[in-house]
PDB file of C-alpha atoms in Angstrom:
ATOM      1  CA  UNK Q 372      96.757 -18.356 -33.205  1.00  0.00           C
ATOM      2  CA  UNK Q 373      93.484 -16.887 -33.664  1.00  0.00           C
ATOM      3  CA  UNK Q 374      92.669 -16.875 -36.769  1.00  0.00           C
ATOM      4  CA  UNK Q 375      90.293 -13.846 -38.050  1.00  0.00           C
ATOM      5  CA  UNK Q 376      88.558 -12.728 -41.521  1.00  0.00           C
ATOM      6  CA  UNK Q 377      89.167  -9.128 -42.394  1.00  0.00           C
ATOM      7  CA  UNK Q 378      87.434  -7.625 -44.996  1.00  0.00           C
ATOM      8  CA  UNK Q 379      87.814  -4.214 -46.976  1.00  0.00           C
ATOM      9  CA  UNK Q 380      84.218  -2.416 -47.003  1.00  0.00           C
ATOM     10  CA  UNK Q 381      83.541   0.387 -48.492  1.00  0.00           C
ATOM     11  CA  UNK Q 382      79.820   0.375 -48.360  1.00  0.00           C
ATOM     12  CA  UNK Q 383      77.285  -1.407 -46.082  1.00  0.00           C
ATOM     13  CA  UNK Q 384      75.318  -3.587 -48.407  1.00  0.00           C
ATOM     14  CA  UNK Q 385      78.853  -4.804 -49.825  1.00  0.00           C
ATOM     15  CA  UNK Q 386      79.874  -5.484 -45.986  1.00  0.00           C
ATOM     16  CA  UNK Q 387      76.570  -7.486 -45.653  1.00  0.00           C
ATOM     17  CA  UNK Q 388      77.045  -9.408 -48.857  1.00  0.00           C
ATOM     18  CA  UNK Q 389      80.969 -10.463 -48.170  1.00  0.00           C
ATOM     19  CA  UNK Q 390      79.741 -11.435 -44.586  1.00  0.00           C
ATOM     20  CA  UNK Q 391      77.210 -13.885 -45.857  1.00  0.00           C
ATOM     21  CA  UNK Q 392      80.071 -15.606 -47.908  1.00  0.00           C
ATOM     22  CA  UNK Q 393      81.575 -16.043 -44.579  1.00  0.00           C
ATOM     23  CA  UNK Q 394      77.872 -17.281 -42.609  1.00  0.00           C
ATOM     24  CA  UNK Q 395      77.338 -19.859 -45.473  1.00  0.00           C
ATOM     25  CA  UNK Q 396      80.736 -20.981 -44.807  1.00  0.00           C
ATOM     26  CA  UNK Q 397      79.816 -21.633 -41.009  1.00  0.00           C
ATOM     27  CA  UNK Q 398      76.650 -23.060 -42.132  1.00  0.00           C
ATOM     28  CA  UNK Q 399      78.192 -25.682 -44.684  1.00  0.00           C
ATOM     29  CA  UNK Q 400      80.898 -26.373 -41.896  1.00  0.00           C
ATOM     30  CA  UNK Q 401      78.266 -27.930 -39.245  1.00  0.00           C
ATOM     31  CA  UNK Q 402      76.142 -29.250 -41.801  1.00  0.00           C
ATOM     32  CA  UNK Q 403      79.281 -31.413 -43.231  1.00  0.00           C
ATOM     33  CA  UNK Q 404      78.855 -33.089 -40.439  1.00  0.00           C
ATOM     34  CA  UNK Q 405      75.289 -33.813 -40.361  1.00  0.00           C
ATOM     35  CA  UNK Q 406      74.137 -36.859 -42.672  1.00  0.00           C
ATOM     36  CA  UNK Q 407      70.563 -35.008 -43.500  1.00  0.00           C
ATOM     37  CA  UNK Q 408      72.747 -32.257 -44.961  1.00  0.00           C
ATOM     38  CA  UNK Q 409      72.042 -31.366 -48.577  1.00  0.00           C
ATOM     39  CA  UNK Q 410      74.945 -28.986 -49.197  1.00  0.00           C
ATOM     40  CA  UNK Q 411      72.588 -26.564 -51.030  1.00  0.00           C
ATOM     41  CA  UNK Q 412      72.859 -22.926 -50.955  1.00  0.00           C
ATOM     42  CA  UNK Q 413      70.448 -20.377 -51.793  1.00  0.00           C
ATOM     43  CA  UNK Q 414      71.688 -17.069 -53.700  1.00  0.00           C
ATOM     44  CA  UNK Q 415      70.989 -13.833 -52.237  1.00  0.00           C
ATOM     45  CA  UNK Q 416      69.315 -11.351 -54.362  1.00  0.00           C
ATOM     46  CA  UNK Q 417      71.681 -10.924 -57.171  1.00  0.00           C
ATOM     47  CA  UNK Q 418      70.774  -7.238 -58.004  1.00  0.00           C
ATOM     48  CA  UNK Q 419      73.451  -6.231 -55.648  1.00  0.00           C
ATOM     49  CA  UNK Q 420      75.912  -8.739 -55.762  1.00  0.00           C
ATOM     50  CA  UNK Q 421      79.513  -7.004 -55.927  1.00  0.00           C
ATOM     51  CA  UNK Q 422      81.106  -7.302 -59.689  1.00  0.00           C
ATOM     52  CA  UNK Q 423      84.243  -8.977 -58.139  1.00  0.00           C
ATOM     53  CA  UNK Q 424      85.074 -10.719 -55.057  1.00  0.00           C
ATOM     54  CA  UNK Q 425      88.323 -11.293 -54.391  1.00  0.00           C
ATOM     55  CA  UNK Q 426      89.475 -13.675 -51.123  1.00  0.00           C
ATOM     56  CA  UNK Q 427      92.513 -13.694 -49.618  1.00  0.00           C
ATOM     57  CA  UNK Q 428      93.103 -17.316 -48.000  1.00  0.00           C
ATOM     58  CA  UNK Q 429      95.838 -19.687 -46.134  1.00  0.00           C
ATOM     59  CA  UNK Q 430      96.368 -23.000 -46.703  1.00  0.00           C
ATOM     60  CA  UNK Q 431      95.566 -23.958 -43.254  1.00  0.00           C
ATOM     61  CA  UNK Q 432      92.971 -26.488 -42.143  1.00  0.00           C
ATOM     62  CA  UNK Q 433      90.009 -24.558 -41.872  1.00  0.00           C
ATOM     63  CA  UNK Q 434      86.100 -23.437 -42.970  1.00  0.00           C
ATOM     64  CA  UNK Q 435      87.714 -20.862 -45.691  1.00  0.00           C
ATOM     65  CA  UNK Q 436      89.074 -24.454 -47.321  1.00  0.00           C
ATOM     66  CA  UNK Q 437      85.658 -25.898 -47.201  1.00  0.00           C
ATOM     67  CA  UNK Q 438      83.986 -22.900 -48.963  1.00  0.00           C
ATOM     68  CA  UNK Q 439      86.532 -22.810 -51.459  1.00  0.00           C
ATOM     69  CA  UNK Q 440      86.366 -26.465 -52.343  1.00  0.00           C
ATOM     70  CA  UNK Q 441      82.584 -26.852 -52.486  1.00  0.00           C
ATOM     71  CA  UNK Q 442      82.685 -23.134 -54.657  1.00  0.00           C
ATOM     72  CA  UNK Q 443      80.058 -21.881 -52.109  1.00  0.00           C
ATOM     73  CA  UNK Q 444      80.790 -18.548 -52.779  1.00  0.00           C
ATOM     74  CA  UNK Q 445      80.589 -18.818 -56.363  1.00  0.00           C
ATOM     75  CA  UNK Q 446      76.992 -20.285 -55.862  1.00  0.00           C
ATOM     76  CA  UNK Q 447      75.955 -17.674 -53.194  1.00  0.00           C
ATOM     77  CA  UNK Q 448      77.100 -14.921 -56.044  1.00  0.00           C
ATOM     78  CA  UNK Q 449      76.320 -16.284 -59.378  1.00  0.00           C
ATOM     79  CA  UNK Q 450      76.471 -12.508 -60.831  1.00  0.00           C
ATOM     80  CA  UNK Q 451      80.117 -11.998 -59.108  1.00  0.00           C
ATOM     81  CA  UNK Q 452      83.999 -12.846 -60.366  1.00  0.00           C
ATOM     82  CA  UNK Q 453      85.090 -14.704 -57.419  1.00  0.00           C
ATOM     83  CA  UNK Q 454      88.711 -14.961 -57.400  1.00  0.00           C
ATOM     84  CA  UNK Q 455      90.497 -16.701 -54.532  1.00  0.00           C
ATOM     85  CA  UNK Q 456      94.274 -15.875 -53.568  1.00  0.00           C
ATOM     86  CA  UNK Q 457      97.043 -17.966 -51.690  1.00  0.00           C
ATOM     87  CA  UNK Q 458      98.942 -16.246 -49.097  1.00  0.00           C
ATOM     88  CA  UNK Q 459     101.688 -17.932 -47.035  1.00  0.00           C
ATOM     89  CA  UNK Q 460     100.963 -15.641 -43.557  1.00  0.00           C
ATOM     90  CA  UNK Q 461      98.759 -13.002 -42.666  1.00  0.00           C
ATOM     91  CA  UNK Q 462     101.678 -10.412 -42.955  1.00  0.00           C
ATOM     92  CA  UNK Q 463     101.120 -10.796 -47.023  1.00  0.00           C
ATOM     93  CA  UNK Q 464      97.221 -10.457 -46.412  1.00  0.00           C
ATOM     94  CA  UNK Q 465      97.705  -7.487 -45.307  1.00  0.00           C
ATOM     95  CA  UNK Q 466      99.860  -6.088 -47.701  1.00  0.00           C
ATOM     96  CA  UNK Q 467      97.395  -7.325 -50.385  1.00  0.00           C
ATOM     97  CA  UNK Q 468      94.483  -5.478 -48.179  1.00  0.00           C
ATOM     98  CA  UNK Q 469      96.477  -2.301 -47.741  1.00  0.00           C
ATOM     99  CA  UNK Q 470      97.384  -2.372 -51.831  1.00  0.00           C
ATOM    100  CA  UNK Q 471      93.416  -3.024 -52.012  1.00  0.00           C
ATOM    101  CA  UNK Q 472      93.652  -6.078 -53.603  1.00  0.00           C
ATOM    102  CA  UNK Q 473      91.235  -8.350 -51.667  1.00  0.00           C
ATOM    103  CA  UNK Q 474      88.066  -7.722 -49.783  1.00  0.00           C
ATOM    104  CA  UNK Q 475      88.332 -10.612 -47.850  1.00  0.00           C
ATOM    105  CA  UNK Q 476      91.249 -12.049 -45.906  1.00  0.00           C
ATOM    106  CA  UNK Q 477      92.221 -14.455 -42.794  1.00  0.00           C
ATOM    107  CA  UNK Q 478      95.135 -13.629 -40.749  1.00  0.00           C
ATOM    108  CA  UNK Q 479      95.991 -14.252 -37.266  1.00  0.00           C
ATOM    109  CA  UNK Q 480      95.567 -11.902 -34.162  1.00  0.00           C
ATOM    110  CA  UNK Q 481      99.032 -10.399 -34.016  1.00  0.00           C
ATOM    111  CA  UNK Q 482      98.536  -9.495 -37.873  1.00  0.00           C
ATOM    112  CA  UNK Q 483      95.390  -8.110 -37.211  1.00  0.00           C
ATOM    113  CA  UNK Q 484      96.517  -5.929 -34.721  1.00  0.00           C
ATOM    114  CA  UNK Q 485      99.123  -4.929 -36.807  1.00  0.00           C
ATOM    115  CA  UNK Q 486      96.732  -3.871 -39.600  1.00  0.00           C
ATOM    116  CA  UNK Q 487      94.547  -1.736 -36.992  1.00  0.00           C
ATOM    117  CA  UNK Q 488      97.310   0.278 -35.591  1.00  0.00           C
ATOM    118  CA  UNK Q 489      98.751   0.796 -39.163  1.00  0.00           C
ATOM    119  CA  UNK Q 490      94.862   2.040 -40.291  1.00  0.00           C
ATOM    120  CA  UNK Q 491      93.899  -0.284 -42.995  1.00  0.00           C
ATOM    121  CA  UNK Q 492      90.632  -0.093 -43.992  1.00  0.00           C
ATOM    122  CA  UNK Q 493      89.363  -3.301 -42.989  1.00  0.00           C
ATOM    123  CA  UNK Q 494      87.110  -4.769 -40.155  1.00  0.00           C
ATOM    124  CA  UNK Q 495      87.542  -7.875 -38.206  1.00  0.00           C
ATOM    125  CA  UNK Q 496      84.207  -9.234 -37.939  1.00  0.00           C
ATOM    126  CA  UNK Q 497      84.785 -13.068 -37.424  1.00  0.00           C
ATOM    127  CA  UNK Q 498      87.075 -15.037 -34.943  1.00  0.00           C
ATOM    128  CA  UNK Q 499      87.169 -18.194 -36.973  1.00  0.00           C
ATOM    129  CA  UNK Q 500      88.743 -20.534 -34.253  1.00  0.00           C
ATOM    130  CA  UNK Q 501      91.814 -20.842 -31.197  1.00  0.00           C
ATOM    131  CA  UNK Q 502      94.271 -22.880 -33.127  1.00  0.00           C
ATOM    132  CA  UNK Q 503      95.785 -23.976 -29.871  1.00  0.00           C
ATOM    133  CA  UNK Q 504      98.206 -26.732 -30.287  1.00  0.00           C
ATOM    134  CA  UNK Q 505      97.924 -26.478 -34.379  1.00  0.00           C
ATOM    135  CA  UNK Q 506     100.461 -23.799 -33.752  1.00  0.00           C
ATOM    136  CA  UNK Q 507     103.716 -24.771 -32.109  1.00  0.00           C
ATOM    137  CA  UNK Q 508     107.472 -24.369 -31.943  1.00  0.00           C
ATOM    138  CA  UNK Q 509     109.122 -27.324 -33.371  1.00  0.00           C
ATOM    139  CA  UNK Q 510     112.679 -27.982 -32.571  1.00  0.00           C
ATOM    140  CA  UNK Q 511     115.664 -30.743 -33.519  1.00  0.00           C
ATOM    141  CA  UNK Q 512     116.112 -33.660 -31.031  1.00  0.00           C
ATOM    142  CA  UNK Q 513     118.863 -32.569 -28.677  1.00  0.00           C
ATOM    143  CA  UNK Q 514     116.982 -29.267 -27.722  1.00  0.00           C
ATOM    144  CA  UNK Q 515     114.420 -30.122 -24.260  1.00  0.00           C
ATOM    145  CA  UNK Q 516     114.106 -26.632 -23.126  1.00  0.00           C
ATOM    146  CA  UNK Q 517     113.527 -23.106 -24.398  1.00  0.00           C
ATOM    147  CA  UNK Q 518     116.877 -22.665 -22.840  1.00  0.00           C
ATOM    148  CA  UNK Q 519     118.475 -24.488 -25.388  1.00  0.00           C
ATOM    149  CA  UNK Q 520     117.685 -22.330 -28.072  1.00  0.00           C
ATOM    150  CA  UNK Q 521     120.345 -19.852 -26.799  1.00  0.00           C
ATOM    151  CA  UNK Q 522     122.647 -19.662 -29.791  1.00  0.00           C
ATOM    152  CA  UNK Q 523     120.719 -21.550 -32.076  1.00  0.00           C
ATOM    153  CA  UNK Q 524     118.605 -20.467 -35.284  1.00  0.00           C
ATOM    154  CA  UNK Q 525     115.031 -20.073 -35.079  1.00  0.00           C
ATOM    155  CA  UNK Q 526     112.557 -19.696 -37.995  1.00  0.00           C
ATOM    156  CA  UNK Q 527     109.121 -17.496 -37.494  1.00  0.00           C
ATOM    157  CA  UNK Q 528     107.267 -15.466 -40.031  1.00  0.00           C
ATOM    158  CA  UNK Q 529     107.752 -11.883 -38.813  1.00  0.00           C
ATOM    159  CA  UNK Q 530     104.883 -10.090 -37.837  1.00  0.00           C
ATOM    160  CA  UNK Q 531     102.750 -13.068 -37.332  1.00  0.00           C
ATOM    161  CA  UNK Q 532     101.264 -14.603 -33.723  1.00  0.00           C
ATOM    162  CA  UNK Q 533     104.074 -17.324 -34.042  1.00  0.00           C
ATOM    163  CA  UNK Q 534     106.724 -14.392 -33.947  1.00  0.00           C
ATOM    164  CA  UNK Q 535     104.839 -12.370 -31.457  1.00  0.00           C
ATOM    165  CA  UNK Q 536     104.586 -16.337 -29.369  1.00  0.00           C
ATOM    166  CA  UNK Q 537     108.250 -16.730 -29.589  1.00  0.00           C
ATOM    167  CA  UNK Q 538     109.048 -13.244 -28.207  1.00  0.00           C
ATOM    168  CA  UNK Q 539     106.581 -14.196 -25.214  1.00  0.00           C
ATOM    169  CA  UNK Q 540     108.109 -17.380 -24.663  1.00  0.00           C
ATOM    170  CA  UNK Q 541     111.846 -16.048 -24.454  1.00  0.00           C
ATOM    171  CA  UNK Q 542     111.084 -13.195 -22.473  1.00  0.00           C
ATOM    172  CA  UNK Q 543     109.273 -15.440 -19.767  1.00  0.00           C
ATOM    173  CA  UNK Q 544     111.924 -17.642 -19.415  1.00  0.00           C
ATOM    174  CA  UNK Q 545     114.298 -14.155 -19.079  1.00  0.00           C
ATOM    175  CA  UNK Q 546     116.377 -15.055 -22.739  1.00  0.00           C
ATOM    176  CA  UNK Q 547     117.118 -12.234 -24.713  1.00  0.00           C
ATOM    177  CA  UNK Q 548     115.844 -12.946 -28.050  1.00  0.00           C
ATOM    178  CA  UNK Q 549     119.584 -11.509 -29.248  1.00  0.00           C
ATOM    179  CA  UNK Q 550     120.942 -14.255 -27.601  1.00  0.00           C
ATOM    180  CA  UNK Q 551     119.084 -16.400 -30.284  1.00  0.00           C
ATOM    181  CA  UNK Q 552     119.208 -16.292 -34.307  1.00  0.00           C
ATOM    182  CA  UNK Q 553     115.194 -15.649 -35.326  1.00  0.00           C
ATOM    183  CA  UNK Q 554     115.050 -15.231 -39.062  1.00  0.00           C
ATOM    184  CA  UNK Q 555     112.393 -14.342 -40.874  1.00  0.00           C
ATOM    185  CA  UNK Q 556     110.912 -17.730 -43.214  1.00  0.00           C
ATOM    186  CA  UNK Q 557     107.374 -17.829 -44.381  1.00  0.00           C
ATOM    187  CA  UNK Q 558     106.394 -21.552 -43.799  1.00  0.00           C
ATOM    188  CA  UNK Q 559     107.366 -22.885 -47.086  1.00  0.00           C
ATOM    189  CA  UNK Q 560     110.855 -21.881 -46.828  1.00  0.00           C
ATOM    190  CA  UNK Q 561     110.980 -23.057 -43.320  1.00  0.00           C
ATOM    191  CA  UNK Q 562     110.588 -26.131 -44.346  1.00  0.00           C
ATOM    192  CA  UNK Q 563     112.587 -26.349 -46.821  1.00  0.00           C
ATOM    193  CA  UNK Q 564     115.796 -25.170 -45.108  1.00  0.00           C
ATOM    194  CA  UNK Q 565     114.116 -27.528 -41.901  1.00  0.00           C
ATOM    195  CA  UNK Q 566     114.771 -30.323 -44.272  1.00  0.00           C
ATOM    196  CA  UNK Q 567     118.622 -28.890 -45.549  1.00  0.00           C
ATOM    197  CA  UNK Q 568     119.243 -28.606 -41.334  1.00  0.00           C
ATOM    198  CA  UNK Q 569     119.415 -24.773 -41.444  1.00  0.00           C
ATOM    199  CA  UNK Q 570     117.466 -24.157 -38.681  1.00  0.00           C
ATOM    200  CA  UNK Q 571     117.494 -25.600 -35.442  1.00  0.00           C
ATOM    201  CA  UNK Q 572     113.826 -24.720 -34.714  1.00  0.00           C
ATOM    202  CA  UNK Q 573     110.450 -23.350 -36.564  1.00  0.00           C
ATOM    203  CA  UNK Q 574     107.668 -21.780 -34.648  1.00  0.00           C
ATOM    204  CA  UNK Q 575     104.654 -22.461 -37.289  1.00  0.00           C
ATOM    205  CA  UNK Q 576     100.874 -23.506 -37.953  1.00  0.00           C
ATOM    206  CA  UNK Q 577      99.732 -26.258 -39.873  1.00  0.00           C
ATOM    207  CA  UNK Q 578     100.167 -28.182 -42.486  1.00  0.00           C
ATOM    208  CA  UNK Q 579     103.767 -27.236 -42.161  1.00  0.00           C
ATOM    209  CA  UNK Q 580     103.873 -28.343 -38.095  1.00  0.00           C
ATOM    210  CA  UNK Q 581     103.211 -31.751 -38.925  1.00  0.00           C
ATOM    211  CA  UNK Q 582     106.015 -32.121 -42.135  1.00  0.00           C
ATOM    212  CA  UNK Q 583     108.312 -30.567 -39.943  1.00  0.00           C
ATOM    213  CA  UNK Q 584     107.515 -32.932 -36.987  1.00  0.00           C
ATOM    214  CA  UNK Q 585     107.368 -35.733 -39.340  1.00  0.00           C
ATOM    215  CA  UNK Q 586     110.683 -34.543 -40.823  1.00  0.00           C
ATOM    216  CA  UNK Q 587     112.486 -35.536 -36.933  1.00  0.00           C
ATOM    217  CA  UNK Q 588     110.939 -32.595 -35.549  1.00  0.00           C
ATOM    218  CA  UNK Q 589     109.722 -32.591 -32.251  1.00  0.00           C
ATOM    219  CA  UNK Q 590     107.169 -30.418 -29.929  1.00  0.00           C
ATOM    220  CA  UNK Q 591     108.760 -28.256 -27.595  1.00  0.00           C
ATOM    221  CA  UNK Q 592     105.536 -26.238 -27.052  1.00  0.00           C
ATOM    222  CA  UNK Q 593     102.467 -25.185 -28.817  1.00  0.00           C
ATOM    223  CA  UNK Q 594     100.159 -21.965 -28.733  1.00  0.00           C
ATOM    224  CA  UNK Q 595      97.798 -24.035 -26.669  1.00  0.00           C
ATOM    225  CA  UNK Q 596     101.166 -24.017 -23.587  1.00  0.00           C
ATOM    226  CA  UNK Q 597     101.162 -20.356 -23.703  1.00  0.00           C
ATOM    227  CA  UNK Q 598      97.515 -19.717 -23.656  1.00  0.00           C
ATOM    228  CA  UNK Q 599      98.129 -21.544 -20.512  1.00  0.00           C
ATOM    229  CA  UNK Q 600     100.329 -19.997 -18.897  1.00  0.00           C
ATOM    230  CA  UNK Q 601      98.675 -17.203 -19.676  1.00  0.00           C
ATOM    231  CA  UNK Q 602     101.500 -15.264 -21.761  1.00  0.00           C
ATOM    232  CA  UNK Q 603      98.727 -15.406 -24.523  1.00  0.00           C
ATOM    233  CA  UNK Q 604      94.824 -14.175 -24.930  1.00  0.00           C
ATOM    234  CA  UNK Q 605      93.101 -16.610 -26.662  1.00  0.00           C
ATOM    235  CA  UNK Q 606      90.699 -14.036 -28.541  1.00  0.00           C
TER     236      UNK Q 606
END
């Protein structure tokens, strides 16, 4: 899944101000890694800072994480109320971004294009990585093949790049997605009913890949398979 920052501008120097968030994020990212790194930040002019900030974020292993632990954004805009907001999928992003209650927000590329072609306001003006096999369709032991799923009960967040993966996947293979059960879980209730052995299969991103797959899941294929194959544009 590609995983993208939207953000809600209404004026350019706002739009200039949220994307700097978003470079010192980058910045701190690489510089982690470095062992001269500092960590510092230096504050932009605080005469224009925005009066609230409000980012819309996923509990998925990336730089967003990082700039929220480290409270980079609250340095970067001392004079700003920088709220941040969980969100289970990108779906829920948007519906915060079309109720304008973030200016920032990550969601994947099928929720993106979603967004665009319903007009939200936003722009998309940072691919923040291709999750490649961070994203995958977990399945219970006695399923080896796509095949298999025929009859059985799949779990995808609607309107996310997992559900828009799945639909590829079938339709390659020539199943008719009626022929299998795909209900609509955000991640957190995928696993749970994972763990009660109401679903037969979960097509998700991490951290909820891995406690499914630790929970006797196993890999049947991953985002990275379909790039591939080429049913998928890694964008």
């Amino acid at each position: 899944m590609t995983q993208k920052w939207l953000s809600r501008i209404v004026d350019r120097r706002q739009f200039n101000l949220l994307l700097g968030i978003l470079a010192l994020g980058m910045t701190l990212t690489f510089s982690a890694c470095s062992p001269s790194s500092t960590g510092t930040v230096t504050s932009p002019s605080s005469s224009t800072d925005p009066a609230e900030i409000r980012i819309g974020y996923q509990v998925i292993p990336n730089a967003e994480l990082l700039v929220k632990a480290m409270g980079t954004a609250e340095k970067a805009f001392p004079n700003s109320t920088v709220s941040w907001k969980a969100f289970d999928s990108g779906r829920d992003v948007n519906t915060a971004m079309a109720a304008n209650g973030l200016e920032l927000g990550m969601v994947g590329s099928t929720g993106t294009s979603i967004g665009i072609a319903n007009q939200l306001p936003y722009r998309v003006y940072f691919i923040q990585d291709v999750i490649g096999d961070n994203e995958a369709l977990v399945v219970k032991g006695e399923i080896k093949s796509l095949a298999d799923l025929k009859g059985r009960k799949v779990a995808v967040p609607f309107g996310s790049t997992t559900h828009f993966s799945l639909l590829s996947a079938l339709q390659e293979l020539g199943l008719n997605p009626n022929e299998v059960t795909i209900l609509d879980m955000q991640p957190p209730e995928m696993l749970a009913a994972w763990q009660r052995g109401d679903i037969d299969a979960g097509f998700v991103w991490q951290p909820t890949l891995n406690k499914m797959i630790s929970a006797k899941g196993s890999v049947l294929l991953s985002a990275k398979d379909l790039y591939q194959k080429e049913l998928l544009l890694p964008m």
